[in-house]
Coordinates of C-alpha atoms and ligand atoms in Angstrom, one line a residue:
M1 CA 21.6 -32.6 1.2
K2 CA 21.4 -30.4 4.0
V3 CA 19.1 -27.6 3.9
A4 CA 20.1 -24.1 6.0
V5 CA 16.5 -22.6 7.2
L6 CA 16.8 -18.3 7.2
G7 CA 13.3 -17.3 9.8
Y8 CA 11.2 -19.1 11.8
G9 CA 8.1 -17.9 12.0
V10 CA 5.2 -19.5 11.1
V11 CA 6.6 -20.8 7.5
G12 CA 10.0 -20.9 8.7
V13 CA 8.7 -23.4 11.7
G14 CA 6.4 -25.9 8.8
V15 CA 9.9 -26.1 6.2
Y16 CA 12.2 -27.2 9.0
E17 CA 9.6 -29.3 10.4
M18 CA 9.9 -30.7 6.9
L19 CA 12.2 -31.5 6.6
G20 CA 13.5 -33.5 9.8
R21 CA 11.3 -36.2 7.9
A22 CA 11.6 -35.7 4.2
E23 CA 14.0 -37.9 2.4
G24 CA 17.0 -37.4 0.4
L25 CA 17.0 -33.6 2.5
E26 CA 18.9 -33.0 6.3
Q27 CA 17.8 -30.0 8.3
G28 CA 20.9 -27.8 8.6
P29 CA 21.2 -24.5 10.4
V30 CA 18.0 -21.6 10.9
L31 CA 19.2 -18.1 10.9
V32 CA 17.4 -16.3 13.5
R33 CA 17.2 -12.9 14.4
P34 CA 20.3 -11.6 17.3
G35 CA 19.6 -12.5 20.1
K36 CA 16.7 -15.3 19.4
A37 CA 19.4 -17.7 19.6
D38 CA 18.3 -19.8 21.4
A39 CA 18.7 -22.8 20.5
P40 CA 22.3 -25.3 18.8
F41 CA 20.6 -25.9 15.0
K42 CA 20.1 -22.1 15.0
V43 CA 22.9 -19.2 13.9
T44 CA 22.7 -14.8 13.2
S45 CA 25.3 -14.6 10.8
I46 CA 24.3 -15.7 7.1
E47 CA 28.5 -16.4 7.5
E48 CA 27.7 -19.2 9.4
I49 CA 25.7 -20.7 6.8
V50 CA 27.6 -19.3 3.6
S51 CA 30.8 -20.6 5.2
D52 CA 29.5 -24.1 6.1
P53 CA 30.5 -26.9 3.0
T54 CA 27.8 -29.1 4.4
V55 CA 24.9 -26.6 3.6
G56 CA 23.7 -27.6 0.2
A57 CA 21.1 -25.0 -0.2
V58 CA 19.6 -22.5 1.4
A59 CA 15.8 -22.1 2.3
E60 CA 14.8 -18.3 2.5
V61 CA 11.0 -18.1 4.5
M62 CA 11.6 -13.8 5.9
G63 CA 10.5 -12.1 3.4
G64 CA 10.4 -8.2 3.1
V65 CA 13.4 -7.2 0.4
E66 CA 16.6 -6.6 2.3
P67 CA 17.5 -8.1 3.6
A68 CA 16.4 -11.7 2.0
F69 CA 18.2 -10.0 -0.9
T70 CA 21.3 -9.7 0.5
Y71 CA 21.9 -13.1 2.3
A72 CA 20.2 -14.2 -0.9
A73 CA 23.1 -12.9 -2.7
A74 CA 26.3 -14.6 -0.4
A75 CA 24.4 -18.0 -0.7
L76 CA 24.0 -18.2 -4.4
Q77 CA 28.1 -17.3 -4.6
A78 CA 28.9 -19.3 -2.7
G79 CA 26.8 -21.9 -5.0
K80 CA 24.0 -22.8 -3.2
H81 CA 21.7 -23.5 -3.9
F82 CA 18.8 -21.7 -3.4
V83 CA 14.6 -21.5 -3.1
T84 CA 12.3 -18.6 -1.0
S85 CA 8.4 -18.2 -0.7
N86 CA 9.5 -14.4 -0.7
K87 CA 7.2 -12.7 -3.4
A88 CA 8.9 -9.1 -2.3
L89 CA 12.3 -10.3 -3.4
V90 CA 11.6 -12.2 -6.3
A91 CA 9.3 -9.2 -7.6
A92 CA 12.3 -6.6 -6.1
R93 CA 15.3 -8.5 -7.3
G94 CA 14.4 -11.8 -9.3
I95 CA 16.1 -10.6 -12.2
E96 CA 19.3 -10.2 -10.5
L97 CA 19.3 -13.6 -8.7
K98 CA 18.8 -15.4 -11.4
A99 CA 21.9 -13.5 -13.1
L100 CA 23.6 -15.0 -10.2
A101 CA 21.9 -18.4 -9.7
E102 CA 23.7 -18.2 -13.8
E103 CA 27.2 -17.9 -13.0
H104 CA 27.9 -20.5 -9.7
G105 CA 25.8 -23.2 -11.1
A106 CA 22.8 -22.7 -8.0
A107 CA 19.5 -23.6 -8.9
F108 CA 17.0 -20.6 -8.2
L109 CA 13.5 -21.7 -7.0
F110 CA 10.7 -19.5 -6.2
S111 CA 7.4 -21.7 -6.1
A112 CA 6.8 -21.1 -2.9
A113 CA 6.1 -17.2 -3.6
C114 CA 3.1 -17.8 -6.0
G115 CA 0.2 -20.1 -5.1
G116 CA 1.0 -21.2 -1.0
G117 CA 0.7 -25.1 -2.3
V118 CA -0.7 -24.8 -5.3
P119 CA 1.9 -26.1 -7.4
F120 CA 1.3 -22.8 -10.4
L121 CA 4.5 -21.6 -11.1
H122 CA 6.4 -25.2 -10.9
N123 CA 3.9 -26.5 -13.5
L124 CA 3.4 -23.1 -14.9
S125 CA 7.7 -23.1 -15.7
L126 CA 7.3 -27.3 -17.6
A127 CA 4.1 -26.0 -19.4
R128 CA 5.6 -22.8 -21.2
E129 CA 8.7 -25.2 -23.0
S130 CA 5.5 -26.7 -24.6
D131 CA 2.7 -24.1 -25.3
R132 CA 1.9 -21.0 -25.9
I133 CA 0.4 -19.3 -22.8
R134 CA -2.3 -17.2 -23.6
S135 CA -3.2 -15.8 -20.2
L136 CA -3.3 -16.4 -16.8
G137 CA -4.0 -16.4 -12.6
G138 CA -6.7 -16.1 -11.0
I139 CA -7.4 -16.0 -6.7
L140 CA -3.6 -15.5 -4.7
N141 CA -4.4 -13.7 -1.4
G142 CA -5.5 -16.4 0.7
T143 CA -5.9 -13.3 3.2
T144 CA -7.9 -11.2 0.8
N145 CA -10.0 -14.1 -0.1
Y146 CA -10.8 -15.8 3.3
M147 CA -11.4 -12.4 4.0
L148 CA -14.1 -12.1 1.0
D149 CA -15.7 -15.3 2.0
A150 CA -16.0 -14.3 6.4
M151 CA -17.6 -10.9 4.9
Q152 CA -19.7 -13.0 1.7
R153 CA -20.6 -15.8 3.4
L154 CA -20.9 -15.4 7.1
D155 CA -21.8 -11.6 7.3
M156 CA -18.6 -11.2 9.2
D157 CA -16.9 -7.7 9.7
Y158 CA -13.9 -6.1 8.1
A159 CA -11.6 -6.2 10.6
Q160 CA -12.9 -9.4 12.6
A161 CA -12.9 -11.0 9.0
L162 CA -8.9 -9.4 9.5
A163 CA -8.5 -9.7 12.1
D164 CA -8.9 -13.9 11.9
A165 CA -6.7 -14.2 9.0
Q166 CA -3.6 -12.9 11.3
R167 CA -4.8 -15.3 13.9
L168 CA -4.9 -17.9 10.9
G169 CA -0.7 -17.3 9.9
Y170 CA -2.6 -16.4 6.2
A171 CA -1.0 -12.5 6.4
E172 CA 2.1 -10.7 5.7
A173 CA 3.6 -8.9 8.3
D174 CA 2.0 -6.0 7.6
P175 CA -1.8 -6.8 6.1
T176 CA -1.1 -3.8 3.5
A177 CA 0.4 -5.5 0.7
D178 CA -2.8 -7.9 1.6
V179 CA -5.9 -6.7 1.3
S180 CA -4.3 -3.5 -1.0
G181 CA -3.7 -6.3 -3.3
L182 CA 0.0 -6.0 -4.1
D183 CA 1.2 -9.4 -2.8
A184 CA -1.5 -10.4 -6.2
L185 CA 0.6 -8.1 -7.4
R186 CA 3.9 -9.5 -7.4
K187 CA 2.9 -13.5 -7.6
I188 CA 1.6 -12.2 -11.3
M189 CA 4.0 -10.6 -12.2
L190 CA 6.4 -13.3 -10.9
A191 CA 3.6 -15.4 -13.7
C192 CA 4.4 -13.9 -16.3
A193 CA 8.4 -13.6 -15.6
V194 CA 7.7 -18.1 -15.5
A195 CA 5.2 -17.7 -18.9
Y196 CA 6.4 -14.9 -20.8
D197 CA 10.6 -14.2 -19.8
R198 CA 9.1 -10.8 -19.0
L199 CA 9.1 -9.6 -16.0
P200 CA 6.5 -6.2 -15.6
T201 CA 7.5 -4.0 -12.8
E202 CA 5.4 -0.9 -14.4
G203 CA 2.7 0.4 -15.4
L204 CA 0.9 -2.2 -12.8
L205 CA -2.7 -1.5 -11.0
N206 CA -3.6 -3.2 -8.1
E207 CA -6.9 -2.4 -6.3
G208 CA -7.8 -4.1 -3.4
I209 CA -10.3 -4.9 -0.8
E210 CA -9.8 -1.8 1.6
N211 CA -12.4 -0.2 0.2
M212 CA -15.2 -3.1 0.7
T213 CA -18.1 -2.1 3.4
A214 CA -20.4 -4.3 4.9
A215 CA -23.1 -2.5 3.3
D216 CA -21.1 -2.9 -0.3
A217 CA -20.8 -7.0 0.4
A218 CA -25.0 -7.1 1.1
H219 CA -25.4 -5.6 -1.9
M220 CA -23.7 -8.1 -4.4
K221 CA -25.3 -10.2 -2.2
S222 CA -28.7 -9.4 -3.1
R223 CA -27.7 -9.1 -6.3
G224 CA -26.4 -12.7 -6.6
Y225 CA -22.8 -11.9 -7.4
T226 CA -19.8 -13.4 -5.2
C227 CA -17.1 -10.9 -5.1
R228 CA -13.4 -12.6 -5.4
L229 CA -9.9 -10.7 -5.4
L230 CA -8.3 -11.4 -8.6
A231 CA -4.7 -11.2 -10.3
R232 CA -4.2 -11.6 -14.3
G233 CA -1.9 -11.7 -16.6
G234 CA -1.3 -12.7 -20.4
L235 CA -0.8 -11.1 -23.6
N236 CA -2.7 -8.5 -25.6
G237 CA -2.5 -8.6 -29.7
D238 CA -0.1 -6.3 -29.9
G239 CA 2.9 -8.7 -27.9
S240 CA 3.2 -6.5 -24.6
V241 CA 1.9 -8.0 -21.2
Y242 CA -0.7 -7.0 -18.9
A243 CA -1.0 -7.3 -15.2
F244 CA -3.3 -6.4 -13.1
V245 CA -5.2 -6.7 -10.0
E246 CA -9.1 -6.0 -9.4
P247 CA -12.1 -7.1 -6.9
V248 CA -14.2 -8.5 -9.3
L249 CA -18.4 -9.6 -9.2
F250 CA -19.1 -13.7 -9.9
R251 CA -22.4 -15.3 -11.1
E252 CA -22.9 -17.5 -8.8
G253 CA -22.6 -20.9 -9.6
V254 CA -19.0 -20.2 -11.5
P255 CA -16.6 -21.7 -9.8
E256 CA -14.3 -18.8 -8.3
C257 CA -17.6 -19.1 -6.6
S258 CA -16.8 -21.8 -4.2
V259 CA -13.1 -21.0 -3.6
L260 CA -13.4 -20.4 -0.3
E261 CA -11.6 -19.4 2.9
N262 CA -7.9 -19.0 2.5
Y263 CA -8.0 -21.5 -1.2
N264 CA -6.3 -20.1 -4.0
M265 CA -7.8 -20.7 -7.4
A266 CA -4.4 -20.6 -10.4
K267 CA -5.6 -20.7 -13.5
Y268 CA -3.6 -20.4 -17.2
E269 CA -4.7 -20.7 -20.3
G270 CA -2.5 -23.0 -22.9
A271 CA -2.8 -22.0 -26.8
C272 CA -2.6 -25.8 -27.5
S273 CA -4.0 -27.8 -23.3
G274 CA -6.5 -25.7 -23.1
S275 CA -7.8 -24.0 -19.5
I276 CA -6.0 -25.6 -16.4
V277 CA -7.4 -24.9 -13.5
L278 CA -5.0 -26.1 -9.6
M279 CA -6.2 -25.4 -6.7
G280 CA -5.7 -25.7 -3.2
Q281 CA -4.3 -23.7 0.5
G282 CA -2.9 -20.5 -0.8
A283 CA -2.0 -19.5 2.9
G284 CA -0.5 -20.9 6.0
R285 CA 2.5 -22.5 7.1
W286 CA 1.7 -25.6 5.7
P287 CA 1.0 -25.7 2.8
T288 CA 3.3 -23.0 2.0
A289 CA 6.6 -24.8 4.1
S290 CA 4.8 -28.7 1.4
A291 CA 5.6 -25.7 -1.4
V292 CA 9.4 -24.7 0.0
L293 CA 9.6 -28.5 -0.3
R294 CA 8.7 -29.1 -3.4
D295 CA 10.9 -27.4 -5.0
L296 CA 13.6 -28.5 -2.5
N297 CA 12.9 -31.8 -3.9
S298 CA 12.4 -30.3 -7.6
V299 CA 17.1 -29.3 -6.7
L300 CA 17.1 -32.3 -6.1
L301 CA 15.6 -33.7 -9.2
G302 CA 17.9 -31.4 -10.9
H303 CA 15.6 -28.5 -12.3
R304 CA 17.6 -25.2 -11.8
A305 CA 15.8 -22.7 -13.1
M306 CA 12.2 -20.7 -13.5
L307 CA 13.2 -18.2 -14.8
R308 CA 15.6 -18.6 -18.5
P309 CA 18.2 -16.8 -19.1
A310 CA 16.6 -14.3 -21.5
C311 CA 13.7 -13.2 -18.3
C312 CA 13.7 -9.4 -18.3
R313 CA 11.6 -6.4 -16.8
V314 CA 9.4 -4.6 -19.3
A315 CA 6.4 -1.7 -19.6
A316 CA 2.9 -3.4 -19.2
D317 CA 0.3 -2.5 -20.4
N318 CA -3.8 -2.7 -19.5
G319 CA -5.6 -0.2 -21.9
A320 CA -6.1 -2.4 -24.1
L321 CA -8.7 -5.4 -22.8
E322 CA -12.3 -3.7 -22.4
Q323 CA -14.7 -4.5 -19.6
L324 CA -17.6 -3.8 -17.4
Y325 CA -17.0 -2.3 -13.8
Y326 CA -20.1 -2.2 -10.9
V327 CA -19.0 1.3 -9.2
R328 CA -20.1 2.3 -5.7
L329 CA -19.1 6.4 -5.6
P330 CA -20.3 9.8 -4.8
A331 CA -23.3 11.0 -6.6
R332 CA -21.5 13.9 -7.6
F333 CA -18.8 12.2 -9.2
A334 CA -21.3 9.9 -11.3
E335 CA -20.8 11.4 -14.9
R336 CA -17.3 11.1 -14.8
F337 CA -18.5 7.0 -16.0
A338 CA -20.9 6.6 -19.5
A339 CA -22.5 3.9 -17.6
E340 CA -24.7 1.5 -18.6
S341 CA -26.9 1.6 -15.7
A342 CA -26.9 3.7 -12.3
E343 CA -29.1 2.2 -8.6
P344 CA -28.9 6.4 -6.8
D345 CA -29.1 5.4 -3.5
G346 CA -29.5 9.2 -1.3
D347 CA -25.8 11.1 -1.7
T348 CA -24.6 7.9 -2.6
V349 CA -24.9 5.7 -6.8
R350 CA -24.2 2.1 -7.9
L351 CA -23.7 1.6 -11.7
V352 CA -22.7 -0.8 -14.3
T353 CA -19.9 1.4 -16.5
K354 CA -19.9 1.5 -20.5
P355 CA -17.2 -1.4 -21.1
L356 CA -13.7 0.6 -19.8
S357 CA -9.8 -0.4 -19.6
P358 CA -8.5 -1.3 -16.8
A359 CA -5.6 1.5 -17.3
A360 CA -8.4 3.9 -17.7
M361 CA -11.3 2.6 -14.3
H362 CA -7.9 2.1 -12.0
E363 CA -7.1 6.0 -13.5
L364 CA -10.8 7.5 -13.2
A365 CA -10.6 6.0 -9.6
G366 CA -7.2 7.7 -8.3
E367 CA -8.6 10.8 -10.0
I368 CA -12.1 10.4 -7.5
R369 CA -10.4 9.8 -4.8
A370 CA -8.1 12.7 -4.9
Q371 CA -10.7 15.1 -5.0
G372 CA -12.6 13.5 -1.4
G373 CA -14.3 11.2 -2.9
E374 CA -14.7 7.2 -1.3
L375 CA -15.5 4.7 -4.2
F376 CA -15.6 1.3 -4.2
F377 CA -15.1 -0.7 -7.9
A378 CA -15.3 -4.7 -8.8
A379 CA -15.4 -5.7 -12.5
I380 CA -17.8 -7.5 -14.3
G381 CA -16.8 -11.5 -14.2
G382 CA -18.4 -14.5 -15.4
Ligands
HSE1 N1 0.3 -13.7 3.3 C1 -0.9 -14.0 1.1 C2 -1.7 -14.6 1.2 C3 0.5 -15.5 2.1 O1 -2.8 -14.0 2.6 O2 -1.9 -15.5 0.9 C4 1.3 -16.2 0.9 O3 1.8 -16.5 -0.3

């Protein structure tokens, strides 16, 4: 099967090279931005790809919703199989792409969009056929894991850790999506869509790591905690879906603490299987390219869809779960929280809340920030 590649950045170069040594797959044209075509295999128009009868599949690794959606739709309408690493695209337009793929008898797979090299969505799409997935998620962003690890274990400052993650090819073109938790949120949206046939698009919460200071990192370390950015999804008791991202503190010795550098740890809890954990590199050229190639091989094996026909958009309900939170904030706002304990430090206070839902915690944080209060919070995990 000849594969056209859309995008020739960090991942695109990896996909193209891997195609050159893959059995059953063949290098096709590569779409690059106008003005960038400097080799016979590079083209600047999607038309050249969709009208080429020798192209059987299109692998999109350019990122962003547009023009990726227009190109994906054109490829599927031409009956080409479509695989992508683009979580922004699938989170925003995955339902439409699923319908187009069904209509035109083409495959639509996006295992590379969540977990980098970790085969999380691939396994989830198999597990959901035989088991009931109670909850899912984990460490799903390589950039922030790299940064948190560097800040806590190596005492690196935030700016240097981010610059390193960018240099190593882990971060998005605009790293705001990584550090704000939006990238991980998109990934948990996709995982819920695969596991529950429901893509949560409203009521979502994401708190990233931008508000964590070196003093926060040192304080948590001194208390024996390691901070990780966790994406969590699952089913509430009433059957609604929850989906949110936030920093979580873990006691040393908990498996999440041993997830270092750009690694991801993806988990799901099956009613029959129990807890399943997958760990590997969540970002970077070769891990992500390997996931794209895995999807292309799945197409060769006859796998056509990760989203089932019934999959639709829903609102998330993040008000049911309750947990304790660590919060660092200006002392004048401390009374907004019912606290288990509070540790004053000049004008600042570090407190542990009584049980709160993510919806309540994120809302309070938004209110305090709107009034000029700088605050960092993290759920207290295992
Ligand atoms: N920026 C993403 C990450 C790339 O750091 O996880 C892989 O999805």
